[in-house]
Coordinates of C-alpha atoms (C1' of nucleotides) in Angstrom, one line a residue:
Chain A
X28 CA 18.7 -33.2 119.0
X29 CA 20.6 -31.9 116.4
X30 CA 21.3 -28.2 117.6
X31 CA 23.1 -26.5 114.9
X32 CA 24.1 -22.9 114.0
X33 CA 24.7 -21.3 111.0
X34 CA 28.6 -20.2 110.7
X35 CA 27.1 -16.5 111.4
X36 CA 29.6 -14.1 109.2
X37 CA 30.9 -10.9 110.9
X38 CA 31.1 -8.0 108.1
X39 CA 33.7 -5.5 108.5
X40 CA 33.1 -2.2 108.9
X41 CA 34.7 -1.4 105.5
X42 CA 32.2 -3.8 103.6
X43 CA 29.4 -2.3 104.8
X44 CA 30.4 1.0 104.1
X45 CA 31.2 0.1 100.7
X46 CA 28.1 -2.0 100.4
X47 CA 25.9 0.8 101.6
X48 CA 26.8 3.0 98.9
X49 CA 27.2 0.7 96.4
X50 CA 23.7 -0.3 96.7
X51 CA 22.5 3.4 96.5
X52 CA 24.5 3.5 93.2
X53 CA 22.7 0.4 91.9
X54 CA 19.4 1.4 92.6
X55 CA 20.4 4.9 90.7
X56 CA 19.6 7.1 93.9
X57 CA 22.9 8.3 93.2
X58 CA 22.9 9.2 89.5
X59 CA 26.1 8.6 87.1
X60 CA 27.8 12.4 87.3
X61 CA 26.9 12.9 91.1
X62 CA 29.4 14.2 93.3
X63 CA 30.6 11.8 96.7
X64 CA 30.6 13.9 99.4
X65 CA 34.1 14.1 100.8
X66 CA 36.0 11.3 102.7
X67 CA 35.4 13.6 106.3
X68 CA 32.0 13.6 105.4
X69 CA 31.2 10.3 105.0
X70 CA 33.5 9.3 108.1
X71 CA 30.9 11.4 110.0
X72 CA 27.7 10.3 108.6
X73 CA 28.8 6.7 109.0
X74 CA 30.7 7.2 112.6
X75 CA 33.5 5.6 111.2
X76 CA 37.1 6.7 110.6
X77 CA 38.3 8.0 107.9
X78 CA 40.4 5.1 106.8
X79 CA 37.7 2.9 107.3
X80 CA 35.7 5.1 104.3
X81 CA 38.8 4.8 102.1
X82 CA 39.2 1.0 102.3
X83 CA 36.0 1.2 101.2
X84 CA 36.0 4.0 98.3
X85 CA 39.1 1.7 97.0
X86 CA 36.3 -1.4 96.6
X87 CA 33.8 0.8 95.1
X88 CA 36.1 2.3 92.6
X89 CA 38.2 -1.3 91.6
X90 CA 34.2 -1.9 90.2
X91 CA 34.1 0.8 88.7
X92 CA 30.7 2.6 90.3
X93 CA 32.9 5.5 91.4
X94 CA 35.4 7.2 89.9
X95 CA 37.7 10.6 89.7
X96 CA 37.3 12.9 86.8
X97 CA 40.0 14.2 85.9
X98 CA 41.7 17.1 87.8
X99 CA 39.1 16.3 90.6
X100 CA 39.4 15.5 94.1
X101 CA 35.9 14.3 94.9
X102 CA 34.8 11.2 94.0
X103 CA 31.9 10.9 91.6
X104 CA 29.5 7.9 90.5
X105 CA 29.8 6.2 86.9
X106 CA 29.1 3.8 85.3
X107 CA 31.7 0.7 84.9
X108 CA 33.5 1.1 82.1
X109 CA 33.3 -1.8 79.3
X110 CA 36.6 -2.2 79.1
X111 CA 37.6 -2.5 82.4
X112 CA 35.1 -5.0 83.9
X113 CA 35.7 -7.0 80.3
X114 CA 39.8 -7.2 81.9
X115 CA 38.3 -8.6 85.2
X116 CA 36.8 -11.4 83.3
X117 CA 39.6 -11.8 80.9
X118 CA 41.6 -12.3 84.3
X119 CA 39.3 -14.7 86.1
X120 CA 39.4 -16.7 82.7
X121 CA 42.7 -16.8 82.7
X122 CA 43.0 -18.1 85.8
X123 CA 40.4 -20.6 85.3
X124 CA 42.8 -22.2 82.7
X125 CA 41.0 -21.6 79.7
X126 CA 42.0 -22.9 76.5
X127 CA 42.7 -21.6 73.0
X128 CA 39.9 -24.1 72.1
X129 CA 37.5 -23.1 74.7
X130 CA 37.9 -19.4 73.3
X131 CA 37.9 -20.2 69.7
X132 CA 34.5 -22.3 70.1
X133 CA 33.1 -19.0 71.9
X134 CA 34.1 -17.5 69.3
X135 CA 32.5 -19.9 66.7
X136 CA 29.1 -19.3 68.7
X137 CA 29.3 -15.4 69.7
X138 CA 30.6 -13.9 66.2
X139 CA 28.5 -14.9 63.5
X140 CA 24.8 -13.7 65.2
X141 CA 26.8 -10.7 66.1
X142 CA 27.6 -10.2 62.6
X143 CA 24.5 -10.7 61.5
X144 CA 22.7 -8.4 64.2
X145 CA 25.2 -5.5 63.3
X146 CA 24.1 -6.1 59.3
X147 CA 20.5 -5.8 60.5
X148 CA 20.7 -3.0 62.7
X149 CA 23.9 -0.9 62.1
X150 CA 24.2 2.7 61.4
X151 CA 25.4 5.2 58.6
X152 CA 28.1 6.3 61.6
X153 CA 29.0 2.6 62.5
X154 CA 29.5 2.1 59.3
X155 CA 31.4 4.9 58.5
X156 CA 33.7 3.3 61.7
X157 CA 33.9 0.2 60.1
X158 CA 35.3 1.7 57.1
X159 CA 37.6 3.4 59.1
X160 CA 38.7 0.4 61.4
X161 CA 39.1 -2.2 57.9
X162 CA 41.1 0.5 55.8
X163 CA 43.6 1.2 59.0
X164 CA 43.8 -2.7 59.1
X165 CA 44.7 -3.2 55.2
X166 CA 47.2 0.4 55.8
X167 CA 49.3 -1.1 58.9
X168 CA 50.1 -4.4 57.3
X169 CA 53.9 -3.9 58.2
X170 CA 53.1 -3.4 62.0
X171 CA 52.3 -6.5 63.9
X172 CA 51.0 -4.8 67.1
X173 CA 49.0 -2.4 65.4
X174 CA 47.4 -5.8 62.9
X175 CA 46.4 -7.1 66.0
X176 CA 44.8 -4.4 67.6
X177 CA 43.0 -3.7 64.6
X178 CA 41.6 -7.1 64.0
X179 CA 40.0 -6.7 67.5
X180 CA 38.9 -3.3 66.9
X181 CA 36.9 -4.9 63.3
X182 CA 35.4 -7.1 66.0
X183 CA 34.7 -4.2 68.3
X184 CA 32.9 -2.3 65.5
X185 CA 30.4 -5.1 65.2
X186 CA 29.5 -5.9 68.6
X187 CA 29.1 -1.5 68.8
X188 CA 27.0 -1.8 65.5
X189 CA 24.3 -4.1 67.1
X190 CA 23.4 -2.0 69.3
X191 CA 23.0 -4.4 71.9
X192 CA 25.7 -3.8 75.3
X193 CA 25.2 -7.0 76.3
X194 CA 26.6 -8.8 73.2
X195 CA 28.9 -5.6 73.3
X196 CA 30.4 -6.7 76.6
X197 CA 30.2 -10.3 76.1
X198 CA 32.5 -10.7 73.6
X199 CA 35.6 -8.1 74.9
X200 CA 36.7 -10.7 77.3
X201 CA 37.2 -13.0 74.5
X202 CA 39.3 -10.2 72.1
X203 CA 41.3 -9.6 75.2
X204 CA 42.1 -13.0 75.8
X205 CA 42.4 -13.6 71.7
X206 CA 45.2 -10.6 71.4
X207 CA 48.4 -12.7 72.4
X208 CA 47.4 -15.9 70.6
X209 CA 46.7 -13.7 67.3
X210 CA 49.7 -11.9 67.5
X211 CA 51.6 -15.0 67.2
X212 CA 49.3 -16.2 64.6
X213 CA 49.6 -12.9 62.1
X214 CA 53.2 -13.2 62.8
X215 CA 53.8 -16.9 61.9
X216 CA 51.5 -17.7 59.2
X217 CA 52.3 -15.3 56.1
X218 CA 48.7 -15.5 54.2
X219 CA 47.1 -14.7 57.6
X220 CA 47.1 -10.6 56.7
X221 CA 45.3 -11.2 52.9
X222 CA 42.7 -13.6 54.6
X223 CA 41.7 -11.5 57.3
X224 CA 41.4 -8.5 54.9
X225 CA 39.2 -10.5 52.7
X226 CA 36.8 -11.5 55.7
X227 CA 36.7 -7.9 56.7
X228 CA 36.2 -6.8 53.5
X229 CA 33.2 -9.5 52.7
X230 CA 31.9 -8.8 56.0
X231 CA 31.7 -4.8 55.4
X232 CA 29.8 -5.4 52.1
X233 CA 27.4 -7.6 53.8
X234 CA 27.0 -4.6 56.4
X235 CA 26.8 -2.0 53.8
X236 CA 24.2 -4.2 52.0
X237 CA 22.5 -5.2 55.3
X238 CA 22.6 -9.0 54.2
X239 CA 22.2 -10.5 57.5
X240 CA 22.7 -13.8 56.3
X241 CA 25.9 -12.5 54.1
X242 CA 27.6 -11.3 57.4
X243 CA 26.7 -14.3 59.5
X244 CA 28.0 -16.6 57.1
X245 CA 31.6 -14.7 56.5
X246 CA 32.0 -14.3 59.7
X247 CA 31.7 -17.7 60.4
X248 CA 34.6 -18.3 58.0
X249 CA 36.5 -15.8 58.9
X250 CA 36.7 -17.7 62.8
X251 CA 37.4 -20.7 61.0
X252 CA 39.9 -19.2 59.4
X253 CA 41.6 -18.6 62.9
X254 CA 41.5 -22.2 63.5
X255 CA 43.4 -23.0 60.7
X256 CA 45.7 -20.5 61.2
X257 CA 46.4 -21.3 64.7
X258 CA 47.3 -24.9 63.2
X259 CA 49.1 -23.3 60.3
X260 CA 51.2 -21.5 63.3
X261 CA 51.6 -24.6 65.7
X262 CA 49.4 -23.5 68.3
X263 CA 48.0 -25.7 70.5
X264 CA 45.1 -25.8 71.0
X265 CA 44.9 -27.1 74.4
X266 CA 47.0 -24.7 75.8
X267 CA 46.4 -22.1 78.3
X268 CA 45.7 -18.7 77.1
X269 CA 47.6 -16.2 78.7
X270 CA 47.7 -12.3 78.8
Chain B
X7 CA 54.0 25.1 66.5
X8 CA 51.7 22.7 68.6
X9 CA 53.5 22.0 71.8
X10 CA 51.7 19.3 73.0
X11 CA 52.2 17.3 76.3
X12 CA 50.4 13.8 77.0
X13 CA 48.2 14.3 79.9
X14 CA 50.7 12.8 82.7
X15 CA 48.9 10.3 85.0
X16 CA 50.2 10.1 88.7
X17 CA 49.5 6.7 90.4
X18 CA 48.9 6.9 93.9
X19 CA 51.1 4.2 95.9
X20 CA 47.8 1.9 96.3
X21 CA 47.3 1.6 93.2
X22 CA 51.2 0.6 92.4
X23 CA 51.3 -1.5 95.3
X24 CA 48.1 -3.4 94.0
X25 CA 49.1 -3.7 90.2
X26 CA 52.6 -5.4 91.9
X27 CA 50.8 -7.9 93.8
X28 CA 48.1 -8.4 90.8
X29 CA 50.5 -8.7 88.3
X30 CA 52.5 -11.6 90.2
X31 CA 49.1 -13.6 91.2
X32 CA 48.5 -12.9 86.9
X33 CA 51.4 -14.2 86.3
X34 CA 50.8 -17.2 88.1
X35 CA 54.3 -16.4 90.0
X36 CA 51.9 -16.6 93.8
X37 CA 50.0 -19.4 93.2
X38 CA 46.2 -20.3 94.2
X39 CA 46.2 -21.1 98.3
X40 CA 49.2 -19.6 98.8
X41 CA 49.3 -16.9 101.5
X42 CA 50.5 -13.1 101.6
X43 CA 52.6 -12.2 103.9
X44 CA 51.3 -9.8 106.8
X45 CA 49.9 -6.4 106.3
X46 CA 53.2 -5.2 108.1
X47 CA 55.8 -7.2 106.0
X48 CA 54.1 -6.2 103.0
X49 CA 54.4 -2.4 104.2
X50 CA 58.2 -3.1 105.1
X51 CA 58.9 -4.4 101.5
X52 CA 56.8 -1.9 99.6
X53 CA 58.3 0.7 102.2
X54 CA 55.0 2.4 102.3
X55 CA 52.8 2.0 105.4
X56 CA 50.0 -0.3 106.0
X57 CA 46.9 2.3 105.8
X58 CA 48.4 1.9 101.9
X59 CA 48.8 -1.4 101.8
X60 CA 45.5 -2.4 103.3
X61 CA 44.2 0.3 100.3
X62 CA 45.7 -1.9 98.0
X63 CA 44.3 -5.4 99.7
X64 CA 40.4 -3.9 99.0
X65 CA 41.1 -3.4 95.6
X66 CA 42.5 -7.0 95.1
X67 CA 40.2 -8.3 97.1
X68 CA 37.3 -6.8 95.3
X69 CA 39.0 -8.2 91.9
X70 CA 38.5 -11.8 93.5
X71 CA 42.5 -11.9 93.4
X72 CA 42.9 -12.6 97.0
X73 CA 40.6 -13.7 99.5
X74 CA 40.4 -15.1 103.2
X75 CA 40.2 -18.1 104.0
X76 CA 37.3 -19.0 106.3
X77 CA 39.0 -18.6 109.7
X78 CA 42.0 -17.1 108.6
X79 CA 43.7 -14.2 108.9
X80 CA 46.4 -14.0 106.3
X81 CA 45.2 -12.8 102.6
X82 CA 45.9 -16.3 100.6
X83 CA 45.9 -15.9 96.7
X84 CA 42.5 -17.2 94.9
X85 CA 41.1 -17.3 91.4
X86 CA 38.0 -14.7 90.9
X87 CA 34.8 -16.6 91.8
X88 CA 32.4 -17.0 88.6
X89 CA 29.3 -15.6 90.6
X90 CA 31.4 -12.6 91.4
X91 CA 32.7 -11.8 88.4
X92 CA 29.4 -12.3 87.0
X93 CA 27.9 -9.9 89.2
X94 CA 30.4 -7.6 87.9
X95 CA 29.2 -7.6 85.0
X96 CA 25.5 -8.1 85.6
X97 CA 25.6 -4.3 87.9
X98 CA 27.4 -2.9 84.4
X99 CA 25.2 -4.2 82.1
X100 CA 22.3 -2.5 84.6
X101 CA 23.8 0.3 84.8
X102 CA 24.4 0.6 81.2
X103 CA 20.5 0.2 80.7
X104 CA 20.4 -2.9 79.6
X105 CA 16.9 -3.6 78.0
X106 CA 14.7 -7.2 78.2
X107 CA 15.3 -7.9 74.6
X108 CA 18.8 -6.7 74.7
X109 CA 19.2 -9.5 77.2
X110 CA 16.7 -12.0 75.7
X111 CA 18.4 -11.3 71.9
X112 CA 21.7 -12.6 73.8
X113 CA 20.1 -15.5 75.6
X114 CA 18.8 -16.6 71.6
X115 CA 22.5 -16.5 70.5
X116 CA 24.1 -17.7 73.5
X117 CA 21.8 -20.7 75.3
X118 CA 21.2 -23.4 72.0
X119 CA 25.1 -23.8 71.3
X120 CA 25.5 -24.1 75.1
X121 CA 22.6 -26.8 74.8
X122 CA 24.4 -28.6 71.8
X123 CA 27.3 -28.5 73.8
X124 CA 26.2 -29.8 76.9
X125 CA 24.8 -32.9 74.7
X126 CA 27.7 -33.5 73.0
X127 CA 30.5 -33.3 76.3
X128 CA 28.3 -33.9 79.3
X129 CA 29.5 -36.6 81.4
X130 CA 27.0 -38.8 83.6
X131 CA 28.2 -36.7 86.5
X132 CA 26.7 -33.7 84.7
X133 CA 23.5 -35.4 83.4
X134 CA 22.8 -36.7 87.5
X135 CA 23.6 -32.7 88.4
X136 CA 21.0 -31.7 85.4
X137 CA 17.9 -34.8 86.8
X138 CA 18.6 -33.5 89.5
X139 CA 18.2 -29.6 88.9
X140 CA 14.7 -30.8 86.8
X141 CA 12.8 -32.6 89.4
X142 CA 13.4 -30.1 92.1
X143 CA 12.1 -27.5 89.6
X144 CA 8.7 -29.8 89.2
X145 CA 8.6 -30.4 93.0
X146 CA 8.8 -26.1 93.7
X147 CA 5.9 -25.7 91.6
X148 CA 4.3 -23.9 94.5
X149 CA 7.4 -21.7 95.3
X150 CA 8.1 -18.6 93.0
X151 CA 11.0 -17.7 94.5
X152 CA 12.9 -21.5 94.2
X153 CA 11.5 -22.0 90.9
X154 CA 12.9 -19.2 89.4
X155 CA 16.4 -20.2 91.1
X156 CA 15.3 -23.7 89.5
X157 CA 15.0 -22.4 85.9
X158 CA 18.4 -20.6 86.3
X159 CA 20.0 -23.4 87.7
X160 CA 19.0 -25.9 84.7
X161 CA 20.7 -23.5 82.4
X162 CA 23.8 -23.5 84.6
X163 CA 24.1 -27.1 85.0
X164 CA 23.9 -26.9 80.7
X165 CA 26.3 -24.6 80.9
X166 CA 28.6 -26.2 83.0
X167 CA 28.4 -29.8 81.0
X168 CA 29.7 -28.0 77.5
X169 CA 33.2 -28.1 79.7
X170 CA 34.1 -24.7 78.7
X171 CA 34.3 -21.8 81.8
X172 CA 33.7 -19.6 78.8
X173 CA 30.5 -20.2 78.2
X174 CA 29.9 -20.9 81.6
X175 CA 31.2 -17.0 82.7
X176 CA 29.1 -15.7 79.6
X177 CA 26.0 -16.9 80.8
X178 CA 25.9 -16.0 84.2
X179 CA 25.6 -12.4 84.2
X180 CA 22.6 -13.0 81.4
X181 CA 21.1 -15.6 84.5
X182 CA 21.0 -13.0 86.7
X183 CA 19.8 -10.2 85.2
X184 CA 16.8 -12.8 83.9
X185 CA 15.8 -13.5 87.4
X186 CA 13.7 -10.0 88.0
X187 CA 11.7 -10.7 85.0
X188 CA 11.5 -14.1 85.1
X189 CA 10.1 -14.2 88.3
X190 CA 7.2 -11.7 87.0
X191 CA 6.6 -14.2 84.2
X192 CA 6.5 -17.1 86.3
X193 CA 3.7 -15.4 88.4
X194 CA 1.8 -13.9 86.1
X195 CA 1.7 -16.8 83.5
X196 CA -0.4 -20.0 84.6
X197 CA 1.1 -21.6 81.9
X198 CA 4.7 -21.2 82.3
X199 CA 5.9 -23.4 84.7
X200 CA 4.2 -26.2 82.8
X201 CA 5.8 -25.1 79.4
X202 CA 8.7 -25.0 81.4
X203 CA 8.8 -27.9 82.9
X204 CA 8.5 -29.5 79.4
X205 CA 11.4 -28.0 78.0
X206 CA 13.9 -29.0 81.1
X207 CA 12.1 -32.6 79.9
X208 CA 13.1 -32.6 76.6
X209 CA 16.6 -31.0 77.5
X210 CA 17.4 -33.4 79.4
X211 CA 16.0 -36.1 77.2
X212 CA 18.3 -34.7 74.6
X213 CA 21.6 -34.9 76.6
X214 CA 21.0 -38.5 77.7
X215 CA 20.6 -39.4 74.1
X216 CA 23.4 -36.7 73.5
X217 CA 21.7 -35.5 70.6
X218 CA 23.2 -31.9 69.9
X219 CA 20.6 -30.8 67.4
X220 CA 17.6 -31.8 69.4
X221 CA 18.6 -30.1 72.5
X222 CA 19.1 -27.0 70.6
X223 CA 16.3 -27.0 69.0
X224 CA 14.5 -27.2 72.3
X225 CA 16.6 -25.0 73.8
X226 CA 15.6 -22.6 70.8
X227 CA 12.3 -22.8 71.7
X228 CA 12.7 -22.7 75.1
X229 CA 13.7 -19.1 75.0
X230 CA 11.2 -18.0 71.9
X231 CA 8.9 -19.3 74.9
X232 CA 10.3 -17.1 77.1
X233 CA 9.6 -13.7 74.8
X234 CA 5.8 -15.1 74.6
X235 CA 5.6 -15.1 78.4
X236 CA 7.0 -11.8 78.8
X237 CA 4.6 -10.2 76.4
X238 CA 1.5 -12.4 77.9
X239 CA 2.8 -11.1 80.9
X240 CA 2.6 -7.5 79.8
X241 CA 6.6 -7.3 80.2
X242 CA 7.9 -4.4 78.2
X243 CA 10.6 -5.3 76.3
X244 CA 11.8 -2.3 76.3
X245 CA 12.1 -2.0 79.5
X246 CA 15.6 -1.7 81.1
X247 CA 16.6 -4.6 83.8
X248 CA 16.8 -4.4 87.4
X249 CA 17.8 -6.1 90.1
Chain C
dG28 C1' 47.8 -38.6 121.4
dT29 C1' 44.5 -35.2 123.3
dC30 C1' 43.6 -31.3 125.8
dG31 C1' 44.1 -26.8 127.4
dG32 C1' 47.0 -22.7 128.4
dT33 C1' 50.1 -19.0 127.0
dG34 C1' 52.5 -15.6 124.4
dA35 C1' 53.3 -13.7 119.8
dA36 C1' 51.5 -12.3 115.5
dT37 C1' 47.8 -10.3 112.8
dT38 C1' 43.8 -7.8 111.6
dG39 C1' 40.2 -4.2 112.1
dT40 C1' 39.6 0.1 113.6
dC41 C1' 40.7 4.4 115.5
dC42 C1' 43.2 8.9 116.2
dG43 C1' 46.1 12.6 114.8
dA44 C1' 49.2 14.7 111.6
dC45 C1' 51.0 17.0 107.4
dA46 C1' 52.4 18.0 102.5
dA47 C1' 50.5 18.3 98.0
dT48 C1' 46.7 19.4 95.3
dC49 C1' 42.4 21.7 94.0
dA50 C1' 38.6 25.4 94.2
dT51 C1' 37.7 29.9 94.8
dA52 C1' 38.0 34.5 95.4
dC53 C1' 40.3 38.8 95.0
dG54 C1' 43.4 41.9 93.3
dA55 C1' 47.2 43.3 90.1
dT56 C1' 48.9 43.7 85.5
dT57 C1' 48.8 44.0 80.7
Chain D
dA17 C1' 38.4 42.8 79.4
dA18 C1' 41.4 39.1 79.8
dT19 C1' 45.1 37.1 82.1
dC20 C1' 48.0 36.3 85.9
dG21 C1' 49.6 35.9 90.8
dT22 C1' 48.3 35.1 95.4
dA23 C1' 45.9 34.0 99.6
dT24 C1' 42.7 30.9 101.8
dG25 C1' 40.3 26.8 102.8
dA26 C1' 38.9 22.1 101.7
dT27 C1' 40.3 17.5 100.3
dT28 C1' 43.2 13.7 99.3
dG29 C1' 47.3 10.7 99.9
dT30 C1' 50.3 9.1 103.1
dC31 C1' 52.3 8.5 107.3
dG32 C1' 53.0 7.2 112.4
dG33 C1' 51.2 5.2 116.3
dA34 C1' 47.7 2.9 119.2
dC35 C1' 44.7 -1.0 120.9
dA36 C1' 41.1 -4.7 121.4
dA37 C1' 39.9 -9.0 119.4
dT38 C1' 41.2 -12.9 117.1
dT39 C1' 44.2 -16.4 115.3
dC40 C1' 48.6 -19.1 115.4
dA41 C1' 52.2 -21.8 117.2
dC42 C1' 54.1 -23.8 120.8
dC43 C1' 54.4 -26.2 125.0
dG44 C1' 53.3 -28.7 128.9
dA45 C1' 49.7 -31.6 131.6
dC46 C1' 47.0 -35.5 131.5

DNA sequence: GTCGGTGAATTGTCCGACAATCATACGATT
DNA sequence: AATCGTATGATTGTCGGACAATTCACCGAC
């Protein structure tokens, strides 16, 4: 007779603290604004000490469900922020040794519906960002740093003009993770800057004309593009990504 | 004349002390397995004292950057876990009102390249993983609740044959967010877990023959087959997700 | 070598303390 | 009236110390 337990797991106090209001959040009984009642306060509701509700106010808030305004001492529920929970993945990415290649074929998949969703559905005002992002892109051609960050922000003006979060969210890992590899790229391989203009310039007529198929398609060859550049610079393709 | 002073941030010494241990597991400087030094020895270097340091353990231990190893008491460095990270995400996307077609538009962009992958890379290990994953989905017919684990878990075994974590991470937070709704579908549709069933069939036909195009064709239709259900169903798609 | 005991180290939790900061109210000043 | 200074109380960030329960590392008995 084969009596056997089940390795029974002994929660902390701290967990359960931060699992018990966590799951209030989640379920929206606590709404995004709401005030936390103090750290006292909760030490007495839960009869626990008040370190014990700070271990567990320091989980809550590395996800991001609470947070402090500004020039406030109460804690108060939100809602995670895109960028910070996209850094959390770039991070466990990283450290799952992914490659330039795995990210570029991501890329390669991800990009080009997202262009074309953003043709179909996007707005006067993200177009009007668009503009913005593409013109500050052509006007800092002398400034590495700000190239790169502006190549990701085109990117970022797509995934904002479908209107969809989840494609939004999707793809901010991968620009995080794309920054350090680009940066060498722009840098290495001079007709790098007049390419990526070009695609950004196709792919905001295909936006302003709403030519789904337009956008897809440029986008497409804008990725490739990448590829080739990262030969064009030496990078290997097999190699880590880092941060 | 605009005197104008950036808003100066002041970083509590939890925060510091976990952006100094983060930023050396990130750097790959601790490596995976390898154990922290004691709550105390941590507060004698950092010269701060252990309430703080323990502060900054919760935050790094929600991030997935250190963990405990079953039976252990020192912290040992680890790589973020793909279900937590996903569930990360998955809480954000909720939060962020997430809709079914948001999530079903993504699944229609994401899951045929993952199925074109999986044909193209998947070893036999992967293809046993994948029979395997389809026949227990036939044999839970009966059971809801393991058939709509099944359905996810035939689309992780896909995604985990393309070879690439990226796609692997991107799906996940999409497979649990489906569950919920899926689960509705599966009840409420007689048909479903036949037309299912069928696709896993083909699928899996497909990656034995490793034909790319058929498996994402099927895969296609697969989730097209999935909107049907939710509007025979009398899912809104409109509606945001829960959990 | 295996077993069990023993003492040190470590964590989880508690308690109490205090300076710095924030919220608020209330006058005082211009 | 609007602004400023001040007093008061609440709250956080940090500290020090404490202790039971658990784990670790060693050592000796068999």
């Amino acid at each position: 007779m084969s009596v056997e337990f089940a390795p029974l797991t002994i929660e902390p106090a701290y967990r359960k603290v931060a699992a018990a209001i966590g799951a209030r959040i989640l379920s929206r009984e606590l709404r995004e604004g709401e005030r936390l009642p103090s750290e006292t306060e909760l030490a007495r509701q839960f009869k626990v000490n008040r370190s014990t509700v700070r271990e567990a106010l320091r989980e809550l808030e590395s996800r991001g469900l609470v947070q402090r305004r500004t020039g406030s001492k109460l804690m108060s529920v939100s809602r995670p922020q895109q960028g910070a929970v996209a850094a959390g993945v770039s991070h466990a990415l990283m450290l799952h040794d992914v490659t330039v290649r795995d990210l570029w074929e991501a890329l390669t998949i991800l990009e080009p519906p997202i262009a074309a969703g953003a043709a179909r559905r996007r707005t006067d005002a993200d177009l009007a960002r668009l503009i913005t992002a593409v013109e500050a892109f052509v006007a800092a051609r002398a400034d590495t740093e700000e190239a790169v960050r502006l190549t990701a922000g085109v990117f970022r003006c797509l995934g904002a003009a479908t209107h969809n979060p989840v494609l939004g969210l999707a793809q901010e890992p991968l620009l995080q993770l794309l920054e350090p590899s680009l940066r060498v790229m722009i840098d290495e391989v001079p007709q790098a800057r007049t390419r990526i203009a070009t695609a950004h310039r196709r792919l905001l007529e295909a936006l302003q004309a709403r030519d789904a198929d337009a956008a897809q398609q440029w986008m497409a060859r804008h990725i490739r593009d990448f590829r080739k550049g990262y030969e064009i610079a030496g990078i290997d393709l097999e190699v880590r990504v880092e941060t």
